[in-house]
CSV table of C-alpha atoms in Angstrom, one decimal:
chain,number,residue,atom,x,y,z
A,8,MET,CA,-33.8,-10.9,16.0
A,9,LEU,CA,-35.4,-8.0,13.8
A,10,PHE,CA,-34.0,-5.6,16.5
A,11,LEU,CA,-30.5,-7.0,16.1
A,12,THR,CA,-30.7,-6.9,12.4
A,13,LEU,CA,-31.8,-3.3,12.3
A,14,LEU,CA,-28.8,-2.3,14.9
A,15,ALA,CA,-26.4,-4.2,12.5
A,16,LEU,CA,-27.6,-2.2,9.4
A,17,LEU,CA,-27.6,1.0,11.4
A,18,ALA,CA,-24.0,0.1,12.3
A,19,SER,CA,-23.0,-0.6,8.8
A,20,THR,CA,-24.3,2.6,7.4
A,21,THR,CA,-22.9,5.0,10.1
A,22,ALA,CA,-19.4,3.6,10.2
A,23,LYS,CA,-16.7,6.1,9.1
A,24,ARG,CA,-14.4,5.3,6.4
A,25,LEU,CA,-11.3,6.7,5.0
A,26,ALA,CA,-12.3,8.5,1.8
A,27,VAL,CA,-11.2,11.1,-1.0
A,28,SER,CA,-12.3,14.4,-1.3
A,29,GLY,CA,-10.5,16.3,-4.6
A,30,ARG,CA,-6.7,16.1,-3.4
A,31,ASP,CA,-7.4,15.3,0.3
A,32,LEU,CA,-8.1,12.5,2.5
A,33,ILE,CA,-11.0,12.5,4.8
A,34,TYR,CA,-12.4,10.4,7.5
A,35,GLY,CA,-16.0,11.1,8.4
A,36,ASP,CA,-16.2,14.8,7.4
A,37,GLU,CA,-12.8,16.0,8.6
A,38,LYS,CA,-9.7,16.4,6.3
A,39,VAL,CA,-7.3,13.9,7.8
A,40,TYR,CA,-3.3,13.5,7.5
A,41,LEU,CA,-2.1,9.8,7.8
A,42,ASN,CA,0.7,9.8,10.4
A,43,GLY,CA,2.2,6.4,10.3
A,44,CYS,CA,4.5,3.6,9.8
A,45,ASN,CA,5.3,0.8,7.4
A,46,ILE,CA,5.3,-2.2,9.8
A,47,ALA,CA,5.9,-4.3,6.4
A,48,TRP,CA,6.5,-7.5,8.5
A,49,HIS,CA,7.5,-9.2,11.6
A,50,ASN,CA,8.2,-12.4,9.9
A,51,TYR,CA,8.6,-11.9,6.2
A,52,ALA,CA,5.7,-13.6,4.4
A,53,TYR,CA,4.8,-15.6,7.4
A,54,ASP,CA,2.7,-13.0,9.4
A,55,PHE,CA,-0.8,-14.3,8.5
A,56,GLY,CA,-2.4,-17.8,7.9
A,57,ASN,CA,-1.5,-21.4,8.6
A,58,GLY,CA,-1.2,-20.8,12.3
A,59,VAL,CA,1.7,-18.3,12.3
A,60,TYR,CA,-0.2,-15.3,13.6
A,61,ASP,CA,1.2,-14.7,16.9
A,62,GLY,CA,0.0,-11.5,18.2
A,63,THR,CA,3.4,-9.4,17.5
A,64,LEU,CA,1.9,-7.2,15.1
A,65,GLU,CA,-1.1,-6.1,17.3
A,66,THR,CA,1.4,-5.2,20.0
A,67,TRP,CA,3.1,-3.2,17.4
A,68,VAL,CA,-0.1,-1.4,16.5
A,69,GLN,CA,-0.7,-0.6,20.0
A,70,GLU,CA,2.6,1.2,20.3
A,71,ILE,CA,2.2,3.1,17.2
A,72,GLY,CA,-1.2,4.3,18.4
A,73,SER,CA,0.0,5.2,21.8
A,74,ALA,CA,2.7,7.3,20.2
A,75,GLY,CA,0.1,9.3,18.3
A,76,GLY,CA,0.1,7.3,14.9
A,77,ASN,CA,-3.0,6.9,13.3
A,78,SER,CA,-2.1,4.5,10.4
A,79,ILE,CA,0.1,1.5,9.3
A,80,ARG,CA,1.1,-0.2,6.1
A,81,ILE,CA,1.4,-3.9,6.5
A,82,TRP,CA,2.6,-6.5,3.8
A,83,VAL,CA,0.5,-9.7,3.4
A,84,HIS,CA,1.5,-12.2,1.0
A,85,GLU,CA,4.6,-10.7,0.1
A,86,GLU,CA,6.2,-13.1,-2.7
A,87,GLY,CA,3.5,-16.2,-1.8
A,88,ASP,CA,5.7,-18.2,0.2
A,89,ASN,CA,3.3,-19.2,3.0
A,90,THR,CA,-0.2,-17.8,1.5
A,91,PRO,CA,-2.3,-18.0,-0.7
A,92,ASN,CA,-2.5,-21.9,-0.8
A,93,TYR,CA,-1.6,-23.2,-4.4
A,94,ASP,CA,-2.2,-26.5,-5.9
A,95,ASP,CA,0.3,-28.5,-7.6
A,96,ASN,CA,-0.7,-26.8,-10.9
A,97,GLY,CA,-0.4,-23.1,-9.5
A,98,PHE,CA,-4.0,-22.5,-9.1
A,99,VAL,CA,-5.2,-20.8,-5.8
A,100,THR,CA,-7.7,-22.9,-3.9
A,101,ALA,CA,-7.9,-20.9,-0.7
A,102,CYS,CA,-5.9,-18.1,1.2
A,103,ASP,CA,-4.2,-20.8,3.4
A,104,ARG,CA,-4.4,-24.4,4.6
A,105,THR,CA,-5.8,-24.1,7.9
A,106,GLY,CA,-8.7,-21.4,7.2
A,107,ASP,CA,-7.0,-19.1,9.7
A,108,PHE,CA,-6.0,-16.3,7.1
A,109,GLU,CA,-9.1,-14.1,7.0
A,110,ASN,CA,-9.6,-14.1,10.7
A,111,ASP,CA,-5.9,-13.1,11.2
A,112,VAL,CA,-6.4,-10.2,8.9
A,113,LEU,CA,-9.7,-9.3,10.8
A,114,SER,CA,-8.1,-9.6,14.2
A,115,LEU,CA,-5.3,-7.1,13.1
A,116,LEU,CA,-8.1,-4.6,12.0
A,117,ASP,CA,-9.9,-5.1,15.3
A,118,ALA,CA,-6.6,-4.3,17.3
A,119,ALA,CA,-6.0,-1.4,14.6
A,120,GLN,CA,-9.6,0.1,15.4
A,121,ALA,CA,-9.0,-0.4,19.2
A,122,ASN,CA,-6.0,1.8,18.9
A,123,ASN,CA,-7.5,4.4,16.4
A,124,VAL,CA,-5.2,3.1,13.7
A,125,LEU,CA,-6.2,2.8,9.9
A,126,VAL,CA,-4.7,-0.1,8.0
A,127,ASP,CA,-3.3,-0.2,4.5
A,128,LEU,CA,-3.2,-3.7,3.4
A,129,CYS,CA,-0.2,-4.5,0.9
A,130,MET,CA,-0.8,-7.8,-0.6
A,131,TRP,CA,2.3,-8.6,-2.8
A,132,THR,CA,5.5,-7.2,-3.4
A,133,GLY,CA,7.4,-6.5,-6.6
A,134,ALA,CA,10.7,-5.6,-5.0
A,135,GLY,CA,11.7,-9.4,-5.2
A,136,MET,CA,9.8,-12.3,-6.7
A,137,ARG,CA,11.3,-15.9,-6.0
A,138,ASN,CA,8.1,-17.8,-6.0
A,139,GLN,CA,7.6,-19.3,-9.6
A,140,LYS,CA,3.7,-20.0,-8.9
A,141,THR,CA,3.1,-16.3,-7.9
A,142,GLU,CA,5.0,-15.3,-11.1
A,143,ASP,CA,3.0,-17.8,-13.2
A,144,MET,CA,-0.3,-16.3,-11.8
A,145,ILE,CA,0.8,-12.8,-13.0
A,146,TYR,CA,1.1,-14.1,-16.3
A,147,ASP,CA,-2.1,-16.5,-16.4
A,148,ASP,CA,-5.4,-14.9,-16.1
A,149,ALA,CA,-7.1,-18.3,-15.1
A,150,LYS,CA,-4.8,-18.4,-12.0
A,151,LEU,CA,-5.4,-14.8,-11.3
A,152,ASP,CA,-9.0,-15.6,-11.4
A,153,SER,CA,-8.6,-18.4,-9.0
A,154,TYR,CA,-6.8,-16.2,-6.4
A,155,ILE,CA,-9.6,-13.3,-6.7
A,156,GLU,CA,-12.4,-16.2,-6.5
A,157,ASN,CA,-11.0,-18.2,-3.7
A,158,CYS,CA,-8.7,-15.9,-1.7
A,159,LEU,CA,-9.2,-12.2,-2.3
A,160,THR,CA,-13.1,-12.4,-2.4
A,161,PRO,CA,-13.5,-14.4,0.9
A,162,LEU,CA,-10.9,-12.1,2.5
A,163,MET,CA,-12.8,-8.9,1.3
A,164,GLU,CA,-16.3,-10.5,2.4
A,165,LYS,CA,-14.7,-11.1,5.8
A,166,ILE,CA,-13.5,-7.6,6.3
A,167,LYS,CA,-15.8,-5.3,4.2
A,168,GLY,CA,-16.9,-2.2,6.0
A,169,HIS,CA,-14.6,-2.4,8.7
A,170,PRO,CA,-13.8,1.1,10.1
A,171,ALA,CA,-9.9,0.4,10.3
A,172,LEU,CA,-9.7,-0.9,6.8
A,173,GLY,CA,-8.3,2.1,5.1
A,174,SER,CA,-7.0,0.8,1.6
A,175,TYR,CA,-6.0,-1.9,-0.3
A,176,GLU,CA,-2.7,-2.1,-2.2
A,177,ALA,CA,-2.4,-4.8,-4.8
A,178,MET,CA,1.6,-4.7,-5.1
A,179,ASN,CA,4.4,-3.0,-3.6
A,180,GLU,CA,6.9,-1.6,-6.3
A,181,PRO,CA,5.9,-3.3,-9.4
A,182,GLU,CA,8.8,-1.8,-11.2
A,183,GLY,CA,11.2,-4.1,-9.6
A,184,LEU,CA,9.7,-7.0,-11.6
A,185,VAL,CA,9.3,-5.0,-14.9
A,186,LYS,CA,10.7,-6.0,-18.2
A,187,VAL,CA,12.4,-2.8,-19.9
A,188,GLU,CA,11.2,-2.8,-23.3
A,189,THR,CA,9.7,-0.7,-26.3
A,190,ASN,CA,6.0,-0.7,-26.8
A,191,SER,CA,3.8,1.4,-29.1
A,192,ASP,CA,1.5,2.0,-26.3
A,193,PRO,CA,2.8,4.5,-23.8
A,194,CYS,CA,1.2,2.6,-21.1
A,195,TYR,CA,3.5,-0.6,-21.6
A,196,ASP,CA,6.6,1.2,-23.0
A,197,THR,CA,9.1,0.9,-20.2
A,198,THR,CA,12.2,2.1,-21.8
A,199,ASN,CA,12.5,5.1,-19.6
A,200,MET,CA,12.4,2.9,-16.7
A,201,ASP,CA,16.0,1.8,-17.5
A,202,TYR,CA,17.2,5.1,-16.4
A,203,HIS,CA,15.9,4.6,-13.0
A,204,GLY,CA,17.0,1.1,-12.6
A,205,ALA,CA,13.8,-0.7,-12.7
A,206,GLY,CA,13.6,-4.4,-13.3
A,207,TRP,CA,16.1,-5.1,-10.4
A,208,ALA,CA,14.5,-8.4,-9.4
A,209,GLY,CA,15.2,-9.8,-12.9
A,210,ASN,CA,11.9,-11.2,-13.4
A,211,ASN,CA,11.2,-9.3,-16.7
A,212,ILE,CA,7.4,-9.2,-16.7
A,213,PRO,CA,5.9,-7.0,-19.2
A,214,MET,CA,4.1,-3.9,-17.9
A,215,GLU,CA,0.7,-4.8,-19.4
A,216,ARG,CA,0.8,-8.2,-17.3
A,217,LEU,CA,1.7,-6.2,-14.0
A,218,LEU,CA,-1.0,-3.5,-14.7
A,219,ARG,CA,-3.5,-6.3,-15.4
A,220,PHE,CA,-2.6,-8.1,-12.1
A,221,ILE,CA,-3.1,-4.9,-10.1
A,222,GLY,CA,-6.1,-3.8,-12.0
A,223,ARG,CA,-8.2,-6.7,-11.7
A,224,GLN,CA,-7.6,-6.9,-7.8
A,225,ASN,CA,-8.6,-3.2,-7.6
A,226,GLN,CA,-11.9,-4.0,-9.5
A,227,ALA,CA,-12.4,-7.1,-7.2
A,228,VAL,CA,-12.0,-4.6,-4.1
A,229,HIS,CA,-14.0,-1.9,-5.5
A,230,SER,CA,-17.0,-4.2,-6.4
A,231,ILE,CA,-17.1,-6.0,-3.1
A,232,ASP,CA,-16.5,-2.9,-1.0
A,233,PRO,CA,-16.6,0.4,-2.8
A,234,GLN,CA,-15.4,2.3,0.2
A,235,THR,CA,-12.3,0.6,0.2
A,236,LEU,CA,-9.7,2.9,-1.2
A,237,THR,CA,-6.9,1.4,-3.4
A,238,THR,CA,-3.3,2.7,-4.0
A,239,ILE,CA,0.1,1.5,-5.3
A,240,GLY,CA,3.3,2.3,-3.5
A,241,SER,CA,6.0,3.2,-6.1
A,242,SER,CA,8.7,5.6,-7.0
A,243,GLN,CA,7.6,8.9,-7.7
A,244,VAL,CA,9.3,8.7,-11.4
A,245,TYR,CA,6.6,6.1,-12.4
A,246,GLN,CA,3.7,8.2,-11.3
A,247,ASN,CA,3.9,11.4,-13.0
A,248,ASP,CA,4.4,12.8,-16.5
A,249,VAL,CA,5.9,16.2,-15.5
A,250,PHE,CA,9.5,15.6,-14.9
A,251,PRO,CA,12.2,14.3,-17.1
A,252,VAL,CA,12.3,10.6,-17.8
A,253,THR,CA,9.2,10.1,-15.6
A,254,HIS,CA,5.7,8.3,-16.6
A,255,ASN,CA,2.5,7.7,-14.8
A,256,TYR,CA,1.9,4.1,-15.3
A,257,TYR,CA,-0.7,4.1,-12.7
A,258,SER,CA,-3.3,6.2,-14.2
A,259,ASP,CA,-6.9,5.4,-14.5
A,260,GLU,CA,-6.5,5.0,-18.3
A,261,CYS,CA,-3.5,2.5,-18.1
A,262,LEU,CA,-5.1,0.3,-15.2
A,263,ASN,CA,-8.4,0.2,-16.9
A,264,GLN,CA,-7.0,-0.5,-20.3
A,265,ALA,CA,-4.7,-3.5,-18.9
A,266,ALA,CA,-7.7,-5.0,-16.7
A,267,GLY,CA,-10.1,-4.8,-19.6
A,268,GLY,CA,-12.7,-2.5,-17.9
A,269,SER,CA,-13.5,0.1,-15.4
A,270,GLY,CA,-12.8,0.5,-11.6
A,271,ALA,CA,-9.3,-0.7,-11.7
A,272,GLY,CA,-7.7,2.6,-10.9
A,273,ILE,CA,-6.1,3.7,-7.7
A,274,ASP,CA,-7.8,6.2,-5.4
A,275,PHE,CA,-4.6,7.8,-4.2
A,276,TYR,CA,-1.1,8.1,-5.3
A,277,GLN,CA,1.5,6.7,-2.8
A,278,MET,CA,5.1,7.7,-3.5
A,279,HIS,CA,8.4,6.0,-2.3
A,280,THR,CA,11.4,8.1,-1.8
A,281,TYR,CA,15.0,7.6,-0.7
A,282,ASP,CA,18.1,9.6,-1.9
A,283,TRP,CA,20.6,8.5,-4.4
A,284,GLN,CA,24.1,8.7,-3.5
A,285,GLY,CA,23.3,11.0,-0.8
A,286,ALA,CA,21.3,13.5,-2.8
A,287,TRP,CA,17.6,13.8,-3.9
A,288,ILE,CA,16.7,13.2,-7.5
A,289,THR,CA,14.8,15.7,-9.6
A,290,GLY,CA,11.0,15.8,-8.7
A,291,ASP,CA,11.5,14.0,-5.3
A,292,PRO,CA,8.6,14.7,-3.1
A,293,PHE,CA,10.7,16.3,-0.6
A,294,THR,CA,11.8,18.9,-3.0
A,295,VAL,CA,8.5,19.8,-4.7
A,296,LEU,CA,5.0,20.4,-4.1
A,297,PRO,CA,2.2,18.0,-4.6
A,298,SER,CA,0.6,20.1,-7.1
A,299,ASP,CA,3.7,20.1,-9.2
A,300,TYR,CA,3.1,16.7,-10.2
A,301,ASN,CA,-0.2,17.7,-12.2
A,302,LEU,CA,-2.1,14.8,-10.6
A,303,ASP,CA,-6.0,15.0,-9.5
A,304,LYS,CA,-5.6,12.7,-6.5
A,305,PRO,CA,-4.2,12.8,-3.2
A,306,ILE,CA,-0.6,11.9,-2.8
A,307,LEU,CA,0.8,10.1,0.2
A,308,ILE,CA,4.7,9.5,0.7
A,309,GLY,CA,4.5,5.8,1.5
A,310,GLU,CA,8.2,4.8,2.2
A,311,PHE,CA,11.0,7.2,3.3
A,312,SER,CA,13.6,7.5,6.2
A,313,SER,CA,16.1,10.1,7.4
A,314,ALA,CA,18.7,7.5,7.2
A,315,CYS,CA,18.5,8.0,3.3
A,316,SER,CA,17.2,11.4,3.1
A,317,ALA,CA,20.4,13.7,1.8
A,318,GLY,CA,20.9,14.6,5.6
A,319,THR,CA,17.6,16.0,6.3
A,320,PRO,CA,16.3,15.1,9.9
A,321,LEU,CA,13.1,13.3,10.2
A,322,GLU,CA,11.3,16.0,12.1
A,323,ASP,CA,12.2,18.2,8.9
A,324,LEU,CA,10.9,15.9,6.5
A,325,LEU,CA,7.6,15.2,8.6
A,326,ASP,CA,7.1,19.2,8.6
A,327,TYR,CA,7.6,19.6,5.0
A,328,ALA,CA,5.1,16.7,3.9
A,329,TYR,CA,2.6,18.1,6.3
A,330,THR,CA,2.4,21.8,5.5
A,331,GLU,CA,3.1,21.5,1.8
A,332,GLY,CA,0.2,19.4,1.0
A,333,TYR,CA,0.8,15.8,1.1
A,334,THR,CA,-1.7,13.8,2.6
A,335,GLY,CA,0.5,11.5,4.9
A,336,THR,CA,3.7,10.1,5.5
A,337,TRP,CA,4.5,6.2,6.4
A,338,THR,CA,8.1,5.9,7.8
A,339,TRP,CA,10.2,2.8,6.9
A,340,HIS,CA,10.2,0.4,8.7
A,341,TYR,CA,8.9,-0.7,12.2
A,342,ALA,CA,10.9,-3.9,12.1
A,343,ALA,CA,13.9,-1.5,11.9
A,344,THR,CA,16.1,-3.6,9.5
A,345,GLY,CA,18.2,-2.6,6.6
A,346,ASP,CA,20.4,0.3,5.7
A,347,CYS,CA,17.5,2.8,5.2
A,348,SER,CA,15.4,2.3,8.1
A,349,GLU,CA,14.5,4.4,10.8
A,350,THR,CA,15.1,2.9,14.3
A,351,ARG,CA,11.8,2.2,16.0
A,352,GLU,CA,12.4,4.7,18.8
A,353,HIS,CA,13.2,7.5,16.3
A,354,GLN,CA,9.7,6.5,14.6
A,355,LEU,CA,7.9,6.6,17.6
A,356,GLU,CA,9.4,10.0,18.4
A,357,GLY,CA,8.2,11.2,15.0
A,358,LEU,CA,4.8,10.1,15.2
A,359,GLN,CA,4.7,11.8,18.6
A,360,TYR,CA,6.1,15.0,17.4
A,361,MET,CA,3.2,15.2,14.8
A,362,SER,CA,0.4,13.8,16.8
A,363,ASP,CA,-1.4,17.1,17.9
A,364,ARG,CA,-1.3,18.8,14.5
A,365,THR,CA,-4.5,20.0,13.0
A,366,ASP,CA,-3.5,22.9,10.7
A,367,HIS,CA,-3.3,21.0,7.5
A,368,GLY,CA,-5.2,18.0,8.4
A,369,VAL,CA,-6.4,16.3,11.8
A,370,ILE,CA,-4.2,13.6,13.1
A,371,ASP,CA,-5.8,12.7,16.3
A,372,PHE,CA,-9.0,11.1,15.2
A,373,ILE,CA,-11.4,8.2,16.4
A,374,VAL,CA,-11.6,5.1,14.2
A,375,GLU,CA,-15.3,4.1,14.8
């Protein structure tokens, strides 16, 4: 028994994890580049928990890994229709009713490791929010505490230290839910967001509440597993202070302030970009260098598609991001639905196109 315990301790101290070094991402002692896809979902909101996990995601991970991909971004709760489990008063009692949820996520991570793929777990989405209990949780600290205690903590305890767990993303595109309003605090003043069409979901949630919702989750993740990186997927216009009508709402300062303590920040920026009326907007990632944003962390392009890229071919987009200093690209999206999605075949071709590159970051690495 003592021998097995020592082996387990040795394995936990030698497992490689995705990490940050300056403006680079590293895995082990190598600078790496995340060459991957958004899986997002197979069945929206019904991929994990309550007996719905059917192995499709594992098949997709195998296809992505076989094509030379080394990472995926997967959505988990989405709007909260299937998980977590809410009681009648809107408090979270568990991740799901059946006790499958944590093991389902672990199964996906195991499949990812077997195929040398790192995983970004995107828990919630701000692109739309129809579930009143989830919206209430964003407003109510006690209900958020119940989620952190009864779902997020058990999940992280189950998967902490997993070599394939690359990053945790509390929410996709929070700007979809935001209330556009004036505030004396620049972290919460969202008047400039109106220029870019924020608040499209119509929920009108103050930025302070959204940042607290995100920051409190980040604090919990960093506390349970300090090696799990955190990120937020959002338009570049909400992640920098350099270009006209932009502001960085996801700075350490804003997230820590909203969360009421330290450890609430993100470890790398993740920018989403699509053309607008057939053209790039000012400061788009595919028109500037990462250093132009004047940010002190790695920047990954977390959503994009040649279908909405001002006519730029996928291979050119991938080349630009890789050679100019971004730390990864995740195409949108493997389910291949919607106007701005690549076909699945085209995404696999893109992964293969990039798979043997080493000059600006290693792509072919072992997840161990």
